[in-house]
Amino acid sequence: TGNVTGAVLTCSAEASASPNIQQFVLSGVHLTSAIELSAPLNFEISTSPHTGFGNALSIDHSNGSVASTIIYIRAKANADAGLISGKVVVTSAGANAHEVFVNGYVSSVIELQAGIIPNGTYNVAYSYTIPIDGNLGTLTVSATGLPPGLSINNTGTISGIPTQATAGPVDFTVSVSNGICAESATFSIAIDKSTATISVPVSNFTYNGLQRSVVPSTMPSGLSVSVTYNGSTDLPVLAGTYTVVATINHSQYKGTGTGTMTIAKASLTARADNISRDYKRDNPPLTITYSGFVNNETTAVIDTSPSASTSATATSNAGNYPITIAGGSDNNYSLSLQGGILTVLPLDQTVTLNEI
């Protein structure tokens, strides 16, 4: 028998295959019977590197000789995991027995449990180690389809700073090899948006008939923000108090802030006009002059107009009588009511003197 060459290497539950097998050269002379070979525990033998493996071989002689024949040794499919070794026993009746030492290594199966791994966050350092089970030795680990900014090392640790949020979980494939066994599995990961800070200023305005708005600030600065006022995207015009909700509208950031915007009523003065009339005359119409309308508005916008009244009647004596204003209200104006004066003028008198 010649020297053993090659290396038996396989993954658990798999018979080793060429080139991960051993071999030696067998020959014989002056033989009287066939050469019998028996494989040790965990091994199989064959005269072909690809087929015909079994626990024993019988090689017939020709005129007492066996020409040089390569004997191939492989690990069985059910070989024990770890280092294996033994001796191929070579016998022939009437000849000295030989033992050929063979060895090999059976690697444990690489086990990857596919599934969903913890979420990452945009622009936040991430680290998670994929569980890889088995007595594996030195590993080569790779991944395809990881979100941008993440990578995997040979211990199965995924790390990095994600550079893009995802719309939901994304699949990626992890492949592991120790040079003997290989396994791959699909995992899922989602990269969440980062939470940004958003501040909504307390905003106080006075009604001017025009739209009002608030400008929230964000950190990081300059992020797009959508704003609602009492649940509507319409910019407020009318006086009142509005709950402001600002929501970040960005592909990589999220966040919500709330605040209050108040539009106070504008001041509107309603003043009774001063008027006069002659004694014994009916009161003229009592009129009111307004000051403080905004945005070219007129009395047409007042919800309920105030009314003017006086105690003077046609028979009231000459003199000054107060004109009072009462009532009136409006959603956008705060009314300030100011009275006026009705003056009753005495009648001109004609005095006639008789001649004496």
GROMACS .gro file of C-alpha atoms in nm:
model
  356
    1THR     CA    1   0.000   0.000   0.000
    2GLY     CA    2   0.113   0.354  -0.071
    3ASN     CA    3   0.090   0.672   0.131
    4VAL     CA    4  -0.252   0.819   0.201
    5THR     CA    5  -0.316   1.153   0.034
    6GLY     CA    6  -0.605   1.399   0.039
    7ALA     CA    7  -0.839   1.508   0.314
    8VAL     CA    8  -1.180   1.375   0.413
    9LEU     CA    9  -1.408   1.666   0.480
   10THR     CA   10  -1.785   1.678   0.486
   11CYS     CA   11  -2.087   1.829   0.647
   12SER     CA   12  -2.285   1.628   0.899
   13ALA     CA   13  -2.545   1.398   0.739
   14GLU     CA   14  -2.366   1.417   0.404
   15ALA     CA   15  -2.114   1.169   0.268
   16SER     CA   16  -1.795   1.340   0.163
   17ALA     CA   17  -1.743   1.380  -0.208
   18SER     CA   18  -1.445   1.429  -0.433
   19PRO     CA   19  -1.218   1.618  -0.393
   20ASN     CA   20  -1.282   1.599  -0.016
   21ILE     CA   21  -1.174   1.235   0.009
   22GLN     CA   22  -0.854   1.039   0.079
   23GLN     CA   23  -0.683   0.782  -0.135
   24PHE     CA   24  -0.396   0.537  -0.143
   25VAL     CA   25  -0.253   0.298  -0.399
   26LEU     CA   26  -0.287  -0.075  -0.350
   27SER     CA   27  -0.098  -0.348  -0.535
   28GLY     CA   28   0.002  -0.709  -0.471
   29VAL     CA   29   0.213  -0.996  -0.602
   30HIS     CA   30   0.242  -1.368  -0.532
   31LEU     CA   31  -0.116  -1.374  -0.420
   32THR     CA   32  -0.317  -1.685  -0.382
   33SER     CA   33  -0.651  -1.520  -0.315
   34ALA     CA   34  -0.829  -1.187  -0.354
   35ILE     CA   35  -0.732  -0.883  -0.154
   36GLU     CA   36  -1.001  -0.799   0.102
   37LEU     CA   37  -1.040  -0.445   0.239
   38SER     CA   38  -1.267  -0.338   0.527
   39ALA     CA   39  -1.342   0.026   0.611
   40PRO     CA   40  -1.325   0.152   0.970
   41LEU     CA   41  -1.620   0.302   1.154
   42ASN     CA   42  -1.749   0.625   0.993
   43PHE     CA   43  -1.578   0.551   0.657
   44GLU     CA   44  -1.655   0.389   0.324
   45ILE     CA   45  -1.419   0.268   0.049
   46SER     CA   46  -1.438   0.234  -0.328
   47THR     CA   47  -1.219   0.198  -0.635
   48SER     CA   48  -1.405   0.495  -0.788
   49PRO     CA   49  -1.392   0.851  -0.651
   50HIS     CA   50  -1.762   0.899  -0.724
   51THR     CA   51  -1.956   0.571  -0.692
   52GLY     CA   52  -1.947   0.224  -0.545
   53PHE     CA   53  -1.862   0.315  -0.186
   54GLY     CA   54  -1.926   0.059   0.082
   55ASN     CA   55  -1.792  -0.096   0.400
   56ALA     CA   56  -1.575  -0.355   0.221
   57LEU     CA   57  -1.400  -0.428  -0.108
   58SER     CA   58  -1.271  -0.744  -0.270
   59ILE     CA   59  -1.012  -0.717  -0.546
   60ASP     CA   60  -0.934  -1.032  -0.741
   61HIS     CA   61  -0.581  -1.109  -0.851
   62SER     CA   62  -0.472  -1.204  -1.197
   63ASN     CA   63  -0.210  -1.476  -1.199
   64GLY     CA   64  -0.125  -1.385  -0.841
   65SER     CA   65  -0.094  -1.013  -0.902
   66VAL     CA   66  -0.302  -0.705  -0.847
   67ALA     CA   67  -0.192  -0.406  -1.050
   68SER     CA   68  -0.171  -0.066  -0.880
   69THR     CA   69  -0.524   0.028  -0.784
   70ILE     CA   70  -0.634   0.353  -0.622
   71ILE     CA   71  -0.851   0.302  -0.316
   72TYR     CA   72  -1.073   0.598  -0.229
   73ILE     CA   73  -1.192   0.667   0.125
   74ARG     CA   74  -1.481   0.891   0.220
   75ALA     CA   75  -1.684   0.972   0.530
   76LYS     CA   76  -2.021   0.805   0.557
   77ALA     CA   77  -2.338   1.013   0.550
   78ASN     CA   78  -2.407   0.909   0.909
   79ALA     CA   79  -2.053   0.964   1.033
   80ASP     CA   80  -2.008   1.117   1.376
   81ALA     CA   81  -1.954   1.492   1.383
   82GLY     CA   82  -1.603   1.608   1.462
   83LEU     CA   83  -1.264   1.447   1.401
   84ILE     CA   84  -1.289   1.090   1.279
   85SER     CA   85  -1.014   0.836   1.219
   86GLY     CA   86  -0.954   0.466   1.179
   87LYS     CA   87  -0.768   0.201   0.987
   88VAL     CA   88  -0.852   0.035   0.659
   89VAL     CA   89  -0.762  -0.331   0.710
   90VAL     CA   90  -0.610  -0.502   0.403
   91THR     CA   91  -0.586  -0.882   0.405
   92SER     CA   92  -0.532  -1.169   0.166
   93ALA     CA   93  -0.507  -1.534   0.254
   94GLY     CA   94  -0.147  -1.637   0.297
   95ALA     CA   95  -0.021  -1.274   0.302
   96ASN     CA   96   0.059  -1.037   0.583
   97ALA     CA   97  -0.225  -0.803   0.679
   98HIS     CA   98  -0.182  -0.429   0.639
   99GLU     CA   99  -0.352  -0.138   0.812
  100VAL     CA  100  -0.387   0.199   0.645
  101PHE     CA  101  -0.456   0.492   0.878
  102VAL     CA  102  -0.721   0.736   0.752
  103ASN     CA  103  -0.880   1.039   0.912
  104GLY     CA  104  -1.116   1.321   0.841
  105TYR     CA  105  -1.338   1.589   0.979
  106VAL     CA  106  -1.719   1.602   0.984
  107SER     CA  107  -1.853   1.949   1.046
  108SER     CA  108  -2.175   2.009   1.233
  109VAL     CA  109  -2.459   2.139   1.021
  110ILE     CA  110  -2.481   2.518   1.012
  111GLU     CA  111  -2.813   2.619   1.155
  112LEU     CA  112  -2.976   2.952   1.071
  113GLN     CA  113  -3.320   3.031   1.202
  114ALA     CA  114  -3.488   3.257   0.946
  115GLY     CA  115  -3.717   3.528   1.076
  116ILE     CA  116  -3.766   3.893   1.162
  117ILE     CA  117  -3.484   4.069   1.344
  118PRO     CA  118  -3.519   4.388   1.553
  119ASN     CA  119  -3.596   4.710   1.370
  120GLY     CA  120  -3.333   4.974   1.309
  121THR     CA  121  -3.373   5.350   1.300
  122TYR     CA  122  -3.254   5.589   1.034
  123ASN     CA  123  -2.924   5.758   1.122
  124VAL     CA  124  -2.896   5.567   1.454
  125ALA     CA  125  -2.620   5.310   1.514
  126TYR     CA  126  -2.747   4.953   1.484
  127SER     CA  127  -2.607   4.618   1.597
  128TYR     CA  128  -2.761   4.273   1.605
  129THR     CA  129  -2.601   3.929   1.583
  130ILE     CA  130  -2.770   3.657   1.379
  131PRO     CA  131  -2.767   3.330   1.581
  132ILE     CA  132  -2.547   3.075   1.401
  133ASP     CA  133  -2.551   2.731   1.566
  134GLY     CA  134  -2.316   2.436   1.534
  135ASN     CA  135  -1.950   2.343   1.598
  136LEU     CA  136  -1.852   2.541   1.295
  137GLY     CA  137  -1.491   2.655   1.302
  138THR     CA  138  -1.393   2.957   1.099
  139LEU     CA  139  -1.689   3.111   0.919
  140THR     CA  140  -1.738   3.321   0.613
  141VAL     CA  141  -2.063   3.515   0.643
  142SER     CA  142  -2.221   3.737   0.380
  143ALA     CA  143  -2.555   3.905   0.325
  144THR     CA  144  -2.740   4.036   0.022
  145GLY     CA  145  -3.024   4.285   0.033
  146LEU     CA  146  -2.936   4.460   0.361
  147PRO     CA  147  -3.068   4.818   0.389
  148PRO     CA  148  -2.811   5.084   0.294
  149GLY     CA  149  -2.560   5.161   0.567
  150LEU     CA  150  -2.565   4.811   0.721
  151SER     CA  151  -2.316   4.527   0.674
  152ILE     CA  152  -2.248   4.186   0.828
  153ASN     CA  153  -1.920   4.041   0.957
  154ASN     CA  154  -1.801   3.683   0.987
  155THR     CA  155  -1.951   3.643   1.335
  156GLY     CA  156  -2.296   3.721   1.194
  157THR     CA  157  -2.315   4.066   1.349
  158ILE     CA  158  -2.511   4.318   1.144
  159SER     CA  159  -2.399   4.670   1.223
  160GLY     CA  160  -2.376   5.020   1.085
  161ILE     CA  161  -2.579   5.337   1.063
  162PRO     CA  162  -2.885   5.302   0.837
  163THR     CA  163  -2.892   5.572   0.574
  164GLN     CA  164  -3.248   5.520   0.456
  165ALA     CA  165  -3.576   5.440   0.625
  166THR     CA  166  -3.788   5.163   0.474
  167ALA     CA  167  -4.159   5.162   0.405
  168GLY     CA  168  -4.184   4.833   0.595
  169PRO     CA  169  -3.989   4.511   0.650
  170VAL     CA  170  -3.742   4.422   0.375
  171ASP     CA  171  -3.600   4.076   0.315
  172PHE     CA  172  -3.231   3.997   0.300
  173THR     CA  173  -3.038   3.672   0.268
  174VAL     CA  174  -2.758   3.559   0.497
  175SER     CA  175  -2.514   3.296   0.367
  176VAL     CA  176  -2.274   3.114   0.601
  177SER     CA  177  -1.990   2.875   0.512
  178ASN     CA  178  -1.704   2.720   0.704
  179GLY     CA  179  -1.544   2.576   0.392
  180ILE     CA  180  -1.720   2.247   0.448
  181CYS     CA  181  -2.083   2.322   0.522
  182ALA     CA  182  -2.290   2.606   0.384
  183GLU     CA  183  -2.631   2.737   0.473
  184SER     CA  184  -2.846   3.037   0.386
  185ALA     CA  185  -3.167   3.182   0.525
  186THR     CA  186  -3.393   3.479   0.465
  187PHE     CA  187  -3.445   3.741   0.732
  188SER     CA  188  -3.651   4.059   0.750
  189ILE     CA  189  -3.567   4.399   0.895
  190ALA     CA  190  -3.742   4.735   0.896
  191ILE     CA  191  -3.566   5.067   0.930
  192ASP     CA  192  -3.790   5.315   1.108
  193LYS     CA  193  -3.789   5.688   1.056
  194SER     CA  194  -3.596   5.884   1.314
  195THR     CA  195  -3.799   6.092   1.555
  196ALA     CA  196  -3.735   6.461   1.504
  197THR     CA  197  -3.823   6.744   1.742
  198ILE     CA  198  -4.095   6.979   1.628
  199SER     CA  199  -4.193   7.298   1.810
  200VAL     CA  200  -4.518   7.483   1.752
  201PRO     CA  201  -4.503   7.843   1.877
  202VAL     CA  202  -4.790   7.990   2.075
  203SER     CA  203  -4.934   8.239   1.830
  204ASN     CA  204  -5.163   8.530   1.916
  205PHE     CA  205  -5.320   8.742   1.646
  206THR     CA  206  -5.599   8.997   1.612
  207TYR     CA  207  -5.867   8.951   1.351
  208ASN     CA  208  -5.784   9.137   1.029
  209GLY     CA  209  -6.001   8.953   0.778
  210LEU     CA  210  -5.701   8.767   0.635
  211GLN     CA  211  -5.567   8.413   0.676
  212ARG     CA  212  -5.336   8.345   0.968
  213SER     CA  213  -5.079   8.068   1.005
  214VAL     CA  214  -4.805   7.941   1.234
  215VAL     CA  215  -4.455   7.835   1.132
  216PRO     CA  216  -4.329   7.536   1.335
  217SER     CA  217  -3.956   7.474   1.373
  218THR     CA  218  -3.786   7.135   1.354
  219MET     CA  219  -3.467   6.975   1.474
  220PRO     CA  220  -3.299   6.885   1.243
  221SER     CA  221  -3.396   7.214   1.091
  222GLY     CA  222  -3.572   7.264   0.762
  223LEU     CA  223  -3.789   6.951   0.759
  224SER     CA  224  -4.115   6.967   0.568
  225VAL     CA  225  -4.415   7.005   0.799
  226SER     CA  226  -4.790   6.980   0.739
  227VAL     CA  227  -5.014   7.179   0.974
  228THR     CA  228  -5.381   7.151   1.069
  229TYR     CA  229  -5.598   7.394   1.261
  230ASN     CA  230  -5.879   7.228   1.454
  231GLY     CA  231  -5.830   6.933   1.220
  232SER     CA  232  -5.847   7.130   0.896
  233THR     CA  233  -5.567   7.226   0.660
  234ASP     CA  234  -5.751   7.552   0.580
  235LEU     CA  235  -5.577   7.858   0.722
  236PRO     CA  236  -5.794   8.026   0.986
  237VAL     CA  237  -5.947   8.368   0.927
  238LEU     CA  238  -6.220   8.401   1.190
  239ALA     CA  239  -6.157   8.499   1.549
  240GLY     CA  240  -6.126   8.206   1.790
  241THR     CA  241  -5.887   7.958   1.946
  242TYR     CA  242  -5.740   7.686   1.728
  243THR     CA  243  -5.559   7.366   1.819
  244VAL     CA  244  -5.256   7.345   1.595
  245VAL     CA  245  -5.114   7.002   1.505
  246ALA     CA  246  -4.789   6.998   1.310
  247THR     CA  247  -4.671   6.672   1.154
  248ILE     CA  248  -4.332   6.617   0.994
  249ASN     CA  249  -4.367   6.512   0.633
  250HIS     CA  250  -4.029   6.361   0.546
  251SER     CA  251  -3.899   6.032   0.406
  252GLN     CA  252  -3.649   5.981   0.691
  253TYR     CA  253  -3.798   6.160   0.991
  254LYS     CA  254  -4.123   6.150   1.186
  255GLY     CA  255  -4.266   6.365   1.463
  256THR     CA  256  -4.572   6.554   1.578
  257GLY     CA  257  -4.609   6.873   1.777
  258THR     CA  258  -4.912   7.061   1.908
  259GLY     CA  259  -4.979   7.418   2.003
  260THR     CA  260  -5.244   7.687   2.015
  261MET     CA  261  -5.321   7.977   1.787
  262THR     CA  262  -5.558   8.251   1.904
  263ILE     CA  263  -5.719   8.512   1.682
  264ALA     CA  264  -5.865   8.779   1.907
  265LYS     CA  265  -6.163   8.988   1.803
  266ALA     CA  266  -6.081   9.324   1.649
  267SER     CA  267  -6.204   9.632   1.835
  268LEU     CA  268  -6.501   9.807   1.670
  269THR     CA  269  -6.648  10.129   1.807
  270ALA     CA  270  -7.016  10.200   1.755
  271ARG     CA  271  -7.090  10.566   1.834
  272ALA     CA  272  -7.436  10.721   1.832
  273ASP     CA  273  -7.441  11.031   1.615
  274ASN     CA  274  -7.529  11.361   1.784
  275ILE     CA  275  -7.845  11.504   1.633
  276SER     CA  276  -8.090  11.789   1.697
  277ARG     CA  277  -8.452  11.878   1.624
  278ASP     CA  278  -8.700  12.145   1.701
  279TYR     CA  279  -8.942  12.130   1.984
  280LYS     CA  280  -9.271  11.965   1.900
  281ARG     CA  281  -9.107  11.765   1.620
  282ASP     CA  282  -9.068  11.388   1.594
  283ASN     CA  283  -8.725  11.248   1.659
  284PRO     CA  284  -8.518  11.202   1.344
  285PRO     CA  285  -8.370  10.858   1.274
  286LEU     CA  286  -8.104  10.770   1.531
  287THR     CA  287  -7.790  10.678   1.340
  288ILE     CA  288  -7.469  10.503   1.441
  289THR     CA  289  -7.119  10.560   1.305
  290TYR     CA  290  -6.866  10.274   1.320
  291SER     CA  291  -6.489  10.289   1.332
  292GLY     CA  292  -6.245   9.995   1.333
  293PHE     CA  293  -6.357   9.779   1.042
  294VAL     CA  294  -6.066   9.584   0.884
  295ASN     CA  295  -5.999   9.462   0.533
  296ASN     CA  296  -6.258   9.700   0.384
  297GLU     CA  297  -6.544   9.534   0.572
  298THR     CA  298  -6.869   9.720   0.646
  299THR     CA  299  -7.170   9.693   0.871
  300ALA     CA  300  -7.291   9.412   0.646
  301VAL     CA  301  -7.063   9.168   0.831
  302ILE     CA  302  -7.196   9.243   1.180
  303ASP     CA  303  -7.387   8.945   1.310
  304THR     CA  304  -7.626   9.147   1.526
  305SER     CA  305  -7.620   9.526   1.502
  306PRO     CA  306  -7.666   9.740   1.813
  307SER     CA  307  -7.964   9.974   1.836
  308ALA     CA  308  -7.989  10.337   1.946
  309SER     CA  309  -8.268  10.486   2.156
  310THR     CA  310  -8.354  10.802   2.348
  311SER     CA  311  -8.610  10.902   2.607
  312ALA     CA  312  -8.699  11.225   2.424
  313THR     CA  313  -9.042  11.251   2.267
  314ALA     CA  314  -9.207  11.515   2.049
  315THR     CA  315  -9.343  11.687   2.360
  316SER     CA  316  -9.021  11.681   2.553
  317ASN     CA  317  -8.903  12.022   2.657
  318ALA     CA  318  -8.611  12.182   2.483
  319GLY     CA  319  -8.278  12.053   2.609
  320ASN     CA  320  -8.027  11.771   2.572
  321TYR     CA  321  -8.131  11.409   2.591
  322PRO     CA  322  -7.892  11.112   2.591
  323ILE     CA  323  -7.891  10.868   2.304
  324THR     CA  324  -7.798  10.525   2.432
  325ILE     CA  325  -7.673  10.220   2.235
  326ALA     CA  326  -7.746   9.868   2.345
  327GLY     CA  327  -7.715   9.513   2.216
  328GLY     CA  328  -7.514   9.404   1.920
  329SER     CA  329  -7.262   9.122   1.884
  330ASP     CA  330  -7.020   8.978   1.631
  331ASN     CA  331  -6.791   8.677   1.606
  332ASN     CA  332  -6.497   8.878   1.480
  333TYR     CA  333  -6.543   9.221   1.637
  334SER     CA  334  -6.557   9.329   1.997
  335LEU     CA  335  -6.809   9.612   2.009
  336SER     CA  336  -6.746   9.926   2.210
  337LEU     CA  337  -7.072  10.118   2.245
  338GLN     CA  338  -7.067  10.495   2.286
  339GLY     CA  339  -7.377  10.712   2.328
  340GLY     CA  340  -7.464  11.048   2.176
  341ILE     CA  341  -7.684  11.355   2.241
  342LEU     CA  342  -8.021  11.449   2.103
  343THR     CA  343  -8.074  11.823   2.133
  344VAL     CA  344  -8.435  11.954   2.136
  345LEU     CA  345  -8.426  12.312   2.015
  346PRO     CA  346  -8.681  12.569   2.144
  347LEU     CA  347  -8.923  12.715   1.895
  348ASP     CA  348  -8.865  13.071   1.781
  349GLN     CA  349  -9.127  13.302   1.941
  350THR     CA  350  -9.279  13.612   1.777
  351VAL     CA  351  -9.384  13.889   2.016
  352THR     CA  352  -9.636  14.146   1.877
  353LEU     CA  353  -9.673  14.484   2.057
  354ASN     CA  354  -9.997  14.676   2.019
  355GLU     CA  355  -9.989  15.053   1.968
  356ILE     CA  356 -10.063  15.256   2.274
   0.00000   0.00000   0.00000
